[in-house]
PDB file of C-alpha atoms in Angstrom:
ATOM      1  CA  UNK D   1      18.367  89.817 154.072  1.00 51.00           C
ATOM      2  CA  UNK D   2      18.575  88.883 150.244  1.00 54.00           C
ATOM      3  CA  UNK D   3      20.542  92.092 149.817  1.00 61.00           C
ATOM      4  CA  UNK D   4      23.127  90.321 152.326  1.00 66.00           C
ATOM      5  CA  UNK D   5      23.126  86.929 150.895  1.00 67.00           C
ATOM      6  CA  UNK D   6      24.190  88.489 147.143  1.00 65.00           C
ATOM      7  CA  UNK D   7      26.382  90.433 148.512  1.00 72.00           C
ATOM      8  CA  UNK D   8      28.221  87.534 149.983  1.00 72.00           C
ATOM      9  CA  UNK D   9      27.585  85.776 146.969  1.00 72.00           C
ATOM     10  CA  UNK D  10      28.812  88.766 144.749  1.00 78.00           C
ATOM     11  CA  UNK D  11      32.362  88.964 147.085  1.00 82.00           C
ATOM     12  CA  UNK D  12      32.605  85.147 146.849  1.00 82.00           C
ATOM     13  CA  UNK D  13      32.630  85.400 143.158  1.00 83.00           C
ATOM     14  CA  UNK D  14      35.200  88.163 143.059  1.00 86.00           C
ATOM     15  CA  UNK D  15      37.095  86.766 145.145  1.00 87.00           C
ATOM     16  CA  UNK D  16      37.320  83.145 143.143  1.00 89.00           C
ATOM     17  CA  UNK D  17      37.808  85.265 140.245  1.00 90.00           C
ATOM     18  CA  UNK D  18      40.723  86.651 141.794  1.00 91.00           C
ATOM     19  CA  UNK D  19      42.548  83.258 142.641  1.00 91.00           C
ATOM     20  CA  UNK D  20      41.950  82.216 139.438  1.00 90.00           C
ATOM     21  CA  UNK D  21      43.626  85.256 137.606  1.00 90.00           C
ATOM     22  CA  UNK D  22      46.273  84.417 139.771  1.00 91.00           C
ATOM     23  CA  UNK D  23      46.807  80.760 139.024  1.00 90.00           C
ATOM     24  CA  UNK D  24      46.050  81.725 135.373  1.00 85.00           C
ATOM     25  CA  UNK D  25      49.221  84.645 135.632  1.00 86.00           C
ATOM     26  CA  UNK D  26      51.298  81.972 137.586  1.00 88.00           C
ATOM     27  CA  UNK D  27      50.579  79.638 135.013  1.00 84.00           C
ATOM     28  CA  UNK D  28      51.456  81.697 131.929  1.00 79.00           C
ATOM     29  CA  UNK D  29      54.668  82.543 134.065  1.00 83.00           C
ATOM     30  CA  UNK D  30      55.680  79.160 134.418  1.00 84.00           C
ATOM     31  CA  UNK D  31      54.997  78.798 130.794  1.00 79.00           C
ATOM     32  CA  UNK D  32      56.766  81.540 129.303  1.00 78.00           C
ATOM     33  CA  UNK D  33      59.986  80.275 132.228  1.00 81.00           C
ATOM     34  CA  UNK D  34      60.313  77.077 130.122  1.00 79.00           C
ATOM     35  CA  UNK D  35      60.273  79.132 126.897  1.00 77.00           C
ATOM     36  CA  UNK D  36      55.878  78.126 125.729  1.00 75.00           C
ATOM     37  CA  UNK D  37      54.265  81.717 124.862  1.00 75.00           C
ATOM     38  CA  UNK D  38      50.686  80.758 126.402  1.00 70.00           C
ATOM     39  CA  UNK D  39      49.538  83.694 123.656  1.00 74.00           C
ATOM     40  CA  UNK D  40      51.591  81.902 120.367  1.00 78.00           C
ATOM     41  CA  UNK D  41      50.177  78.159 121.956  1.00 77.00           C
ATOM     42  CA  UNK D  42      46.598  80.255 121.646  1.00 80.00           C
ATOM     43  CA  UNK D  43      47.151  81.041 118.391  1.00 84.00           C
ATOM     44  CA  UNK D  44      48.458  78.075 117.255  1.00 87.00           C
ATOM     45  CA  UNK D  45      45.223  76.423 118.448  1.00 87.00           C
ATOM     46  CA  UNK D  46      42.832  78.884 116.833  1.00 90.00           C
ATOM     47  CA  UNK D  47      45.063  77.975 113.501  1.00 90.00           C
ATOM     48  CA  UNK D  48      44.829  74.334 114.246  1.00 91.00           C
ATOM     49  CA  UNK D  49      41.147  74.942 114.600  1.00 91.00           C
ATOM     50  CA  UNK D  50      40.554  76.715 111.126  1.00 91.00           C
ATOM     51  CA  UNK D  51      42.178  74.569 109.799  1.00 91.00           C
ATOM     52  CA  UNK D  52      40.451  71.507 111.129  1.00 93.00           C
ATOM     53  CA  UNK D  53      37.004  73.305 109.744  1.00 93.00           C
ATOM     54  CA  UNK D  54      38.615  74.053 106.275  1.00 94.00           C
ATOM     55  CA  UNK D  55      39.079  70.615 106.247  1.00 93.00           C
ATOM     56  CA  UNK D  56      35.634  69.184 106.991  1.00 93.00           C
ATOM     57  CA  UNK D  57      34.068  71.408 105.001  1.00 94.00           C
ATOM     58  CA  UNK D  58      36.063  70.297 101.624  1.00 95.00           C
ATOM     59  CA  UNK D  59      35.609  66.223 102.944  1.00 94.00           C
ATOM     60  CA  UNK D  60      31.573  67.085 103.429  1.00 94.00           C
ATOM     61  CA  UNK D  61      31.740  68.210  99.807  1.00 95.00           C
ATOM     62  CA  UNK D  62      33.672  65.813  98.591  1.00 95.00           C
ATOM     63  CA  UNK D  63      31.367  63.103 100.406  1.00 93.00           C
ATOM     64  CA  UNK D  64      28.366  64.667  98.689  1.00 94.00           C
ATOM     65  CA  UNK D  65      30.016  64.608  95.052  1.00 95.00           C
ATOM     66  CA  UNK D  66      30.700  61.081  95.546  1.00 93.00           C
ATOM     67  CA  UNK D  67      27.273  61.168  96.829  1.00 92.00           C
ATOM     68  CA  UNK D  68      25.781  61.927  93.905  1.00 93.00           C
ATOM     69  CA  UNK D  69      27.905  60.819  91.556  1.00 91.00           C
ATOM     70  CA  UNK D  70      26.708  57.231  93.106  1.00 86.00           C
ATOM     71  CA  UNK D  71      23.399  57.782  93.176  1.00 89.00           C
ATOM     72  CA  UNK D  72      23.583  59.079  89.349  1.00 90.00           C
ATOM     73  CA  UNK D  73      24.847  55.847  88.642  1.00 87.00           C
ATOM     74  CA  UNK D  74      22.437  53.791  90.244  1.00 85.00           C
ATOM     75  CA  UNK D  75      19.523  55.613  88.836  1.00 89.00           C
ATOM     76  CA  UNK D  76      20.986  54.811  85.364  1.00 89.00           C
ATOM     77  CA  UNK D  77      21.575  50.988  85.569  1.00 89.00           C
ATOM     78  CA  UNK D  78      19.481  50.240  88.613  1.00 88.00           C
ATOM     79  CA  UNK D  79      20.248  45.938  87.859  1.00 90.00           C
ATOM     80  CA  UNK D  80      23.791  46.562  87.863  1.00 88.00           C
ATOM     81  CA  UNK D  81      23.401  48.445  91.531  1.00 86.00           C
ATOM     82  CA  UNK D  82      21.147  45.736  92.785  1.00 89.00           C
ATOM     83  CA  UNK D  83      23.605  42.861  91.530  1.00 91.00           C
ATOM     84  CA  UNK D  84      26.410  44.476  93.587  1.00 89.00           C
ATOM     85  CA  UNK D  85      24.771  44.998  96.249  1.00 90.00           C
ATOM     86  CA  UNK D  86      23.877  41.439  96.444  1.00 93.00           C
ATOM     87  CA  UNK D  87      27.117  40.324  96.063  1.00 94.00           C
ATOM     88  CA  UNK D  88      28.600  43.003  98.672  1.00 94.00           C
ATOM     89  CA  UNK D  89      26.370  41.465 101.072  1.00 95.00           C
ATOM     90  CA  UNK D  90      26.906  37.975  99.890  1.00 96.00           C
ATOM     91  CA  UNK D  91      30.829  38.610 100.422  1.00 96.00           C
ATOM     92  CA  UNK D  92      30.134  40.233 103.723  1.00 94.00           C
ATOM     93  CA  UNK D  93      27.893  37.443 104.915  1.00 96.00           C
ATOM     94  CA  UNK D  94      30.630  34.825 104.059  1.00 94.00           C
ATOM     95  CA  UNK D  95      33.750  36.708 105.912  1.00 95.00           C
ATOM     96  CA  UNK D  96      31.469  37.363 109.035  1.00 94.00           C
ATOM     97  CA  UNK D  97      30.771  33.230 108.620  1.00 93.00           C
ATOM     98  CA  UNK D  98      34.518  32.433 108.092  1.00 94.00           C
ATOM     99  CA  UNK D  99      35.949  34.838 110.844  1.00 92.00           C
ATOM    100  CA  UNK D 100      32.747  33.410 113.339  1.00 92.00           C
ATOM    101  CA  UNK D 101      34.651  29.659 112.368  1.00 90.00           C
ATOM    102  CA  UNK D 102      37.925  31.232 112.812  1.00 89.00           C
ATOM    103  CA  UNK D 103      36.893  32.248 116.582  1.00 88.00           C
ATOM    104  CA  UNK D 104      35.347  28.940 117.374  1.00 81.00           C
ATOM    105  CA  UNK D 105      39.174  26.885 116.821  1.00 66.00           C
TER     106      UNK D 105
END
């Protein structure tokens, strides 16, 4: 009985397989009628993609340079960090209180 049910199961998959090489071929064919290689649009993708990761990877580095560059600096003058900090937060507190005013008119 189990031998029955995966062989069912087994000619089920085969045969979805088969549609979908055929809606993949009919697909590409409809593609390659309107002039789009399906193979170039794969390989412009898989270019796209590299360079999407080349890209990434040089920001990531960048980020940490700055990274450390910053925290460099705040090791060295660890008042001067604290007063901007302060006065980040002080600006930031006062444009979240203006634009809070702004949406109470």
């Amino acid at each position: 009985m189990a031998g029955g049910i995966a062989n069912g199961l087994n000619s089920s998959l085969h045969s979805q397989m088969r549609d979908l090489r055929s809606q993949l071929a009919h697909i590409s064919k409809t593609l390659a009628d309107n002039g789009i290689d399906f193979d170039d649009l794969a390989g412009e993708a898989e270019d796209f993609m590299h360079g999407a990761r080349k890209n990434a990877r040089r920001a990531v580095r960048q980020v940490r340079r700055d990274a450390d560059v910053i925290a460099h600096a705040a090791q060295k003058a660890p008042a001067a960090t604290g007063t901007v900090l302060v006065v980040a937060a002080a600006v930031g507190f006062g444009l979240g209180f203006l634009y809070h005013l702004a949406q109470r008119d």
